[in-house]
Coordinates of C-alpha atoms in Angstrom, one line a residue:
M1 CA -11.3 -13.4 -4.4
T2 CA -14.8 -13.5 -6.2
S3 CA -16.3 -10.5 -8.3
K4 CA -18.5 -9.7 -5.3
Q5 CA -15.5 -9.8 -3.3
K6 CA -13.4 -7.6 -5.8
L7 CA -16.3 -4.9 -6.5
H8 CA -16.8 -4.6 -2.7
I9 CA -12.8 -3.9 -2.6
A10 CA -13.0 -1.4 -5.5
C11 CA -15.9 0.7 -3.9
H12 CA -14.0 0.7 -0.7
L13 CA -11.1 1.9 -2.6
A14 CA -12.8 4.8 -4.3
K15 CA -14.4 5.6 -0.8
L16 CA -10.8 6.0 0.4
G17 CA -9.9 8.4 -2.3
V18 CA -7.6 6.3 -4.5
D19 CA -6.9 7.6 -7.8
I20 CA -6.1 5.0 -10.2
I21 CA -8.0 1.4 -8.9
E22 CA -5.5 -1.2 -11.1
V23 CA -8.7 -4.0 -11.0
G24 CA -7.0 -7.1 -12.8
F25 CA -5.6 -8.7 -16.1
P26 CA -8.8 -9.3 -18.5
A27 CA -7.1 -11.7 -20.7
S28 CA -5.6 -13.7 -18.0
N29 CA -9.0 -15.5 -17.9
K30 CA -13.2 -14.8 -18.2
A31 CA -13.6 -14.2 -14.8
D32 CA -10.8 -11.6 -14.5
L33 CA -12.1 -10.1 -17.6
E34 CA -16.0 -10.4 -15.7
S35 CA -15.0 -8.7 -12.8
V36 CA -13.1 -5.9 -14.9
K37 CA -15.9 -5.4 -16.5
L38 CA -18.0 -5.0 -14.0
I39 CA -16.1 -2.9 -11.6
A40 CA -15.5 -0.4 -14.7
H41 CA -19.6 -0.3 -14.9
E42 CA -20.1 0.3 -11.1
V43 CA -17.2 2.2 -9.7
G44 CA -15.7 3.8 -12.9
N45 CA -19.0 5.4 -13.2
T46 CA -20.2 6.2 -9.5
V47 CA -19.2 9.6 -8.6
V48 CA -17.8 9.8 -4.9
D49 CA -16.9 13.2 -3.5
D50 CA -16.5 16.6 -5.2
G51 CA -17.4 14.9 -8.6
Y52 CA -14.2 12.6 -8.1
I53 CA -14.5 9.1 -10.1
P54 CA -11.8 7.0 -9.8
V55 CA -9.7 5.5 -13.2
I56 CA -10.2 2.3 -13.8
C57 CA -7.2 0.2 -14.9
G58 CA -6.3 -3.0 -16.6
L59 CA -3.0 -4.8 -16.7
A60 CA -1.8 -6.1 -20.7
R61 CA 1.2 -7.4 -22.2
C62 CA 2.7 -6.3 -25.1
N63 CA 0.3 -8.0 -27.4
K64 CA -2.9 -7.1 -29.4
N65 CA -5.2 -9.8 -27.9
D66 CA -4.5 -8.4 -23.8
I67 CA -4.9 -5.0 -25.0
D68 CA -8.4 -6.1 -26.8
K69 CA -9.5 -8.0 -23.5
A70 CA -8.5 -4.9 -21.7
W71 CA -10.2 -2.8 -23.9
E72 CA -13.0 -5.0 -23.7
A73 CA -14.0 -4.7 -20.1
L74 CA -12.4 -1.1 -19.5
K75 CA -14.4 0.9 -22.3
Y76 CA -17.1 1.3 -19.9
A77 CA -15.6 3.4 -17.6
K78 CA -15.5 7.0 -17.4
F79 CA -12.1 7.3 -17.2
P80 CA -10.3 3.9 -18.3
R81 CA -6.8 3.1 -18.7
I82 CA -4.7 0.1 -20.3
H83 CA -1.6 -0.5 -18.5
I84 CA 0.9 -2.0 -20.9
F85 CA 4.1 -4.1 -19.7
I86 CA 7.2 -5.4 -21.7
A87 CA 10.4 -6.5 -19.8
T88 CA 13.9 -4.5 -20.4
S89 CA 16.1 -6.2 -18.3
E90 CA 18.7 -7.8 -19.7
I91 CA 18.3 -11.2 -18.4
H92 CA 14.6 -10.8 -18.8
M93 CA 15.0 -9.9 -22.8
K94 CA 17.2 -13.0 -22.9
Y95 CA 16.0 -15.6 -21.6
K96 CA 12.0 -15.0 -21.2
L97 CA 11.1 -12.7 -24.3
K98 CA 14.2 -14.1 -26.5
M99 CA 14.2 -10.7 -27.8
S100 CA 16.6 -8.3 -28.9
K101 CA 16.8 -4.5 -27.8
E102 CA 15.1 -3.3 -31.4
E103 CA 12.3 -5.6 -31.1
V104 CA 11.6 -4.8 -27.7
I105 CA 11.5 -1.2 -28.3
E106 CA 9.1 -1.8 -32.0
K107 CA 7.0 -3.8 -29.6
A108 CA 6.7 -1.2 -26.9
R109 CA 6.2 1.4 -29.6
T110 CA 3.4 -0.2 -31.9
M111 CA 1.5 -1.6 -29.0
V112 CA 1.2 1.4 -27.4
T113 CA 0.1 2.9 -30.7
Y114 CA -2.9 0.5 -30.9
A115 CA -3.9 0.9 -27.6
R116 CA -4.4 4.4 -28.6
S117 CA -6.3 3.7 -31.7
L118 CA -8.9 1.6 -29.9
G119 CA -9.9 5.1 -28.8
C120 CA -8.2 4.8 -25.0
N121 CA -7.2 7.9 -24.2
D122 CA -4.9 6.9 -21.1
V123 CA -2.1 4.4 -21.4
Q124 CA 0.4 3.5 -18.7
F125 CA 3.7 1.9 -20.1
S126 CA 5.9 -0.2 -18.1
P127 CA 9.7 -1.4 -18.7
E128 CA 9.2 -4.6 -16.7
D129 CA 12.4 -5.2 -14.6
A130 CA 13.4 -1.4 -14.8
G131 CA 15.2 -1.6 -11.7
R132 CA 17.6 -3.9 -13.4
S133 CA 17.5 -2.3 -17.0
E134 CA 20.6 -0.5 -18.6
R135 CA 19.7 3.3 -18.4
E136 CA 20.3 4.0 -21.9
F137 CA 18.2 1.6 -23.1
L138 CA 15.5 2.8 -20.7
Y139 CA 15.7 6.4 -21.5
E140 CA 15.5 5.1 -25.0
I141 CA 12.5 3.1 -24.9
L142 CA 10.5 5.4 -22.4
G143 CA 11.3 8.2 -24.7
E144 CA 9.3 6.0 -27.9
A145 CA 6.3 5.3 -25.5
I146 CA 6.0 8.9 -25.0
K147 CA 6.1 9.3 -28.9
A148 CA 3.4 6.9 -29.5
G149 CA 1.1 7.9 -26.9
A150 CA 1.6 6.7 -23.6
T151 CA 0.7 9.3 -20.8
T152 CA 2.0 7.8 -17.8
L153 CA 5.4 5.9 -17.5
C154 CA 5.6 3.0 -14.5
I155 CA 9.2 2.4 -12.9
P156 CA 8.9 -1.4 -11.5
D157 CA 11.5 -2.3 -8.7
T158 CA 10.5 -5.9 -9.8
V159 CA 12.1 -8.0 -8.0
G160 CA 12.7 -6.2 -5.2
A161 CA 16.5 -5.1 -6.0
N162 CA 16.8 -1.8 -5.6
W163 CA 17.8 0.2 -2.5
P164 CA 16.3 3.7 -1.6
R165 CA 19.0 5.9 -2.9
E166 CA 19.2 3.6 -6.1
F167 CA 16.4 3.5 -6.7
G168 CA 15.9 7.5 -6.4
H169 CA 18.4 8.1 -8.7
L170 CA 16.7 5.4 -11.2
I171 CA 13.6 8.0 -11.2
A172 CA 15.9 11.4 -11.2
D173 CA 18.1 10.2 -14.1
I174 CA 14.7 9.0 -16.1
R175 CA 13.6 12.7 -15.7
A176 CA 16.8 14.0 -16.3
N177 CA 17.4 12.2 -19.3
T178 CA 13.9 10.9 -20.9
P179 CA 13.0 13.1 -24.2
N180 CA 9.3 14.8 -23.5
I181 CA 9.2 13.1 -20.0
H182 CA 7.9 16.3 -18.6
N183 CA 4.7 15.6 -20.9
V184 CA 3.6 12.3 -18.7
I185 CA 3.5 11.6 -15.3
I186 CA 6.1 9.3 -13.7
S187 CA 4.8 6.0 -11.4
T188 CA 7.0 3.9 -8.9
H189 CA 6.1 0.0 -8.5
C190 CA 8.4 -1.0 -5.6
H191 CA 8.5 -5.2 -4.5
N192 CA 9.2 -6.1 -1.0
D193 CA 11.9 -8.8 -1.4
L194 CA 14.5 -6.8 0.5
G195 CA 11.4 -5.1 2.9
L196 CA 12.7 -1.8 1.1
A197 CA 9.4 -1.4 -0.8
T198 CA 8.1 1.7 1.3
A199 CA 11.1 3.4 1.5
N200 CA 11.9 3.0 -2.5
T201 CA 8.6 4.2 -3.6
L202 CA 8.8 7.7 -0.9
E203 CA 12.2 8.1 -1.9
G204 CA 10.7 7.7 -6.2
A205 CA 8.2 10.1 -5.1
Y206 CA 10.8 12.5 -3.7
S207 CA 12.7 12.2 -6.7
G208 CA 9.8 13.1 -9.0
A209 CA 7.5 10.1 -9.6
R210 CA 3.8 11.6 -9.1
Q211 CA 2.1 8.5 -9.3
V212 CA 3.0 5.5 -6.9
E213 CA 1.6 2.0 -7.0
V214 CA 0.6 0.5 -3.7
T215 CA -1.4 -2.1 -2.0
I216 CA -3.7 -2.7 0.9
N217 CA -1.8 -4.6 3.8
G218 CA 1.2 -4.4 1.2
I219 CA -0.2 -7.9 -0.6
G220 CA 1.2 -9.3 -3.7
E221 CA 3.7 -11.3 -5.6
R222 CA 6.2 -13.1 -3.2
A223 CA 7.2 -10.7 -0.4
G224 CA 4.5 -8.1 -1.6
N225 CA 4.6 -4.6 -2.6
A226 CA 4.9 -1.1 -1.1
S227 CA 2.1 -1.3 1.1
L228 CA -0.7 1.7 1.0
E229 CA -1.2 2.4 4.5
E230 CA 2.7 3.2 5.5
V231 CA 3.1 5.2 2.2
V232 CA 0.5 7.6 2.5
M233 CA 0.8 7.6 6.4
T234 CA 4.4 8.6 6.4
I235 CA 3.8 11.4 3.7
K236 CA 0.8 12.3 6.0
C237 CA 3.3 12.6 8.8
K238 CA 6.5 13.6 7.0
G239 CA 4.9 15.3 3.6
E240 CA 6.5 18.8 4.5
A241 CA 9.9 17.7 5.2
M242 CA 9.5 15.7 1.6
G243 CA 9.3 18.8 -0.4
G244 CA 5.5 19.3 0.2
L245 CA 4.2 15.8 -0.8
Y246 CA 0.6 14.9 0.0
T247 CA -2.2 12.4 -1.1
N248 CA -6.0 12.8 -1.2
I249 CA -6.6 9.8 0.5
N250 CA -9.2 10.1 3.3
T251 CA -7.3 7.9 6.2
R252 CA -10.1 7.3 8.4
H253 CA -11.3 4.5 5.9
I254 CA -7.1 2.2 6.0
V255 CA -8.8 -0.1 9.1
M256 CA -12.1 -1.0 7.0
A257 CA -9.7 -1.4 3.7
S258 CA -7.3 -3.5 5.2
K259 CA -10.0 -5.5 7.3
M260 CA -11.8 -6.3 4.1
V261 CA -8.4 -7.3 2.3
E262 CA -7.5 -9.7 5.1
E263 CA -10.8 -11.4 5.4
Y264 CA -11.8 -12.1 1.4
T265 CA -7.7 -12.7 0.7
G266 CA -7.2 -15.1 4.0
M267 CA -3.9 -13.3 4.4
N268 CA -3.8 -12.9 7.8
L269 CA -1.7 -9.5 9.3
Q270 CA 1.5 -10.0 11.4
P271 CA 0.6 -8.5 14.6
H272 CA 3.5 -5.9 14.3
K273 CA 2.5 -4.8 11.0
A274 CA 3.3 -1.2 10.7
I275 CA -0.1 1.0 10.7
V276 CA -2.7 -2.0 10.5
G277 CA -1.3 -4.9 12.7
A278 CA -2.9 -5.9 16.1
N279 CA 0.1 -4.3 18.2
A280 CA 0.3 -1.0 16.0
F281 CA -1.1 1.1 18.7
T282 CA -1.0 -0.9 22.1
H283 CA 1.5 -0.5 24.7
A284 CA 3.1 -3.0 26.8
S285 CA 6.4 -1.9 28.4
G286 CA 5.7 -0.1 31.4
I287 CA 7.8 3.2 31.0
H288 CA 5.4 3.3 27.7
Q289 CA 2.7 3.1 29.7
D290 CA 3.6 5.3 32.2
G291 CA 4.4 7.9 29.2
M292 CA 1.0 7.2 27.6
L293 CA -1.2 7.6 30.6
K294 CA 1.0 11.0 31.5
N295 CA 0.9 12.2 27.3
K296 CA -0.2 9.9 23.9
N297 CA 2.4 11.9 21.9
T298 CA 5.1 10.2 24.1
Y299 CA 5.0 7.1 22.3
E300 CA 2.5 7.9 19.5
I301 CA 3.5 10.0 16.4
M302 CA -0.3 9.4 14.8
S303 CA -3.5 9.3 16.3
P304 CA -5.4 5.6 15.7
E305 CA -8.1 7.7 15.2
D306 CA -6.7 8.9 11.9
I307 CA -6.8 5.6 10.2
G308 CA -9.9 4.9 11.4
L309 CA -9.0 2.6 14.6
F310 CA -11.0 3.3 17.8
R311 CA -9.5 1.7 20.8
A312 CA -11.4 0.3 24.2
N313 CA -8.7 1.8 26.2
E314 CA -7.7 5.5 25.1
S315 CA -3.9 4.6 25.8
G316 CA -3.9 1.9 23.9
L317 CA -2.6 -0.3 27.4
T318 CA -1.8 -4.1 27.2
L319 CA -1.4 -5.6 30.8
G320 CA 1.2 -7.9 31.3
K321 CA 4.2 -8.6 32.8
L322 CA 5.7 -5.5 32.0
S323 CA 3.4 -3.1 33.0
G324 CA 4.1 -0.8 36.4
R325 CA 1.8 0.4 39.0
H326 CA 0.7 3.4 36.9
A327 CA -0.9 1.3 34.2
L328 CA -2.2 -1.0 36.9
K329 CA -3.6 2.0 38.7
A330 CA -5.1 3.2 35.8
K331 CA -6.5 0.4 34.1
L332 CA -8.3 -0.1 37.5
R333 CA -9.7 3.1 37.6
E334 CA -11.0 2.7 34.0
L335 CA -13.2 -0.6 35.9
G336 CA -14.3 1.4 38.8
Y337 CA -11.7 0.9 41.3
N338 CA -9.5 3.6 43.0
F339 CA -6.6 2.3 45.1
E340 CA -3.7 3.9 46.4
G341 CA -0.5 3.0 48.5
A342 CA -0.5 -0.3 50.5
K343 CA -3.4 -1.7 48.8
L344 CA -2.6 -0.7 45.8
N345 CA 1.2 -2.1 46.1
D346 CA -0.4 -5.5 47.3
L347 CA -2.8 -5.8 44.0
F348 CA 0.3 -4.4 42.2
W349 CA 2.1 -7.4 43.5
R350 CA -0.2 -9.9 43.1
F351 CA -0.9 -8.6 39.6
K352 CA 3.1 -9.7 38.9
S353 CA 2.6 -13.2 40.2
I354 CA -0.3 -13.5 37.8
A355 CA 1.1 -12.0 35.0
E356 CA 4.1 -14.4 35.3
M357 CA 1.9 -17.2 34.1
K358 CA -0.2 -14.8 31.9
K359 CA 0.6 -13.4 28.6
I360 CA -1.9 -10.9 28.8
I361 CA -4.2 -10.1 31.7
T362 CA -7.8 -9.2 31.2
D363 CA -10.3 -7.7 33.0
E364 CA -12.1 -10.6 34.4
D365 CA -8.8 -11.5 35.9
L366 CA -8.4 -8.0 37.2
L367 CA -11.8 -8.0 38.9
A368 CA -10.9 -11.2 40.5
L369 CA -7.6 -10.3 41.8
V370 CA -9.6 -7.3 43.4
S371 CA -12.1 -9.7 44.8
K372 CA -9.7 -11.8 46.6

């Protein structure tokens, strides 16, 4: 995305009520550094609602150059955060880092300390590939990061290898065994390689994480990350059953955020994507359409208006070969026609003939049918 597009999205995320916006990797290239700086200036100092200003966060590897670049870009925000990471799984340390456990711990400790020494009072530390890391080693390195001044600990399932119970136990075990853990916030960062990113994120939150890292439309590396809209709407619908969890997200801005990200990235949504897909609030089955006409709660557990979606027809009916008489009658009534009995029956069978040849029946098709 261009810097201007990134700024537009960051502004909308602030409007959405996102608490922390991770806006880039300043050391990766000059363009990213400049876009992070721009967002830190513009979004990181703008009051949105009730005095709320989002935290602006930038990513950095465990080295001074990355941290310096991050701070160079982020320091203009009212609430800047540097997110430092280093791998902790055996396979990553052996083949990628070529470092021992002791060296990794020392690197994490010194770089968190260094970030704090620059004047950054909000430092997030991530043990990359935590989902495949040895537990005792995790407790140790996280404890050292806390001692060095980390304020948030992100627990990533970097390769999407965990399943919900496993990831929930990981969060619970870290809470129970890491020294001084109650002085910091635990965060989740889940990838979707097995299609479990949202489920793992929710299980992590239920198990004690109080920050969740998510993306609009679930975009991200490989199969993507946990989807903001899925996590937020699940908590909105099921928060009470999850121990009273809630978010401050203004859900009525979800659809606009989704469309903006889809347009700017060129990543088209699958029609059946949960919450924001084109089919998420449409009903094609005749049985479902009949229920929707009688009471929308029969087949919708949330209102489309809750996410900022306003349908052309109130019941979200899509006429096709699975539709029944009730749906056809309701649609004709919308168009100004009220047919009953034999006339409706005749129209219905002619409608079914057309529906066998066309996937979706349009208003124009119905008007032509009535005029014959």
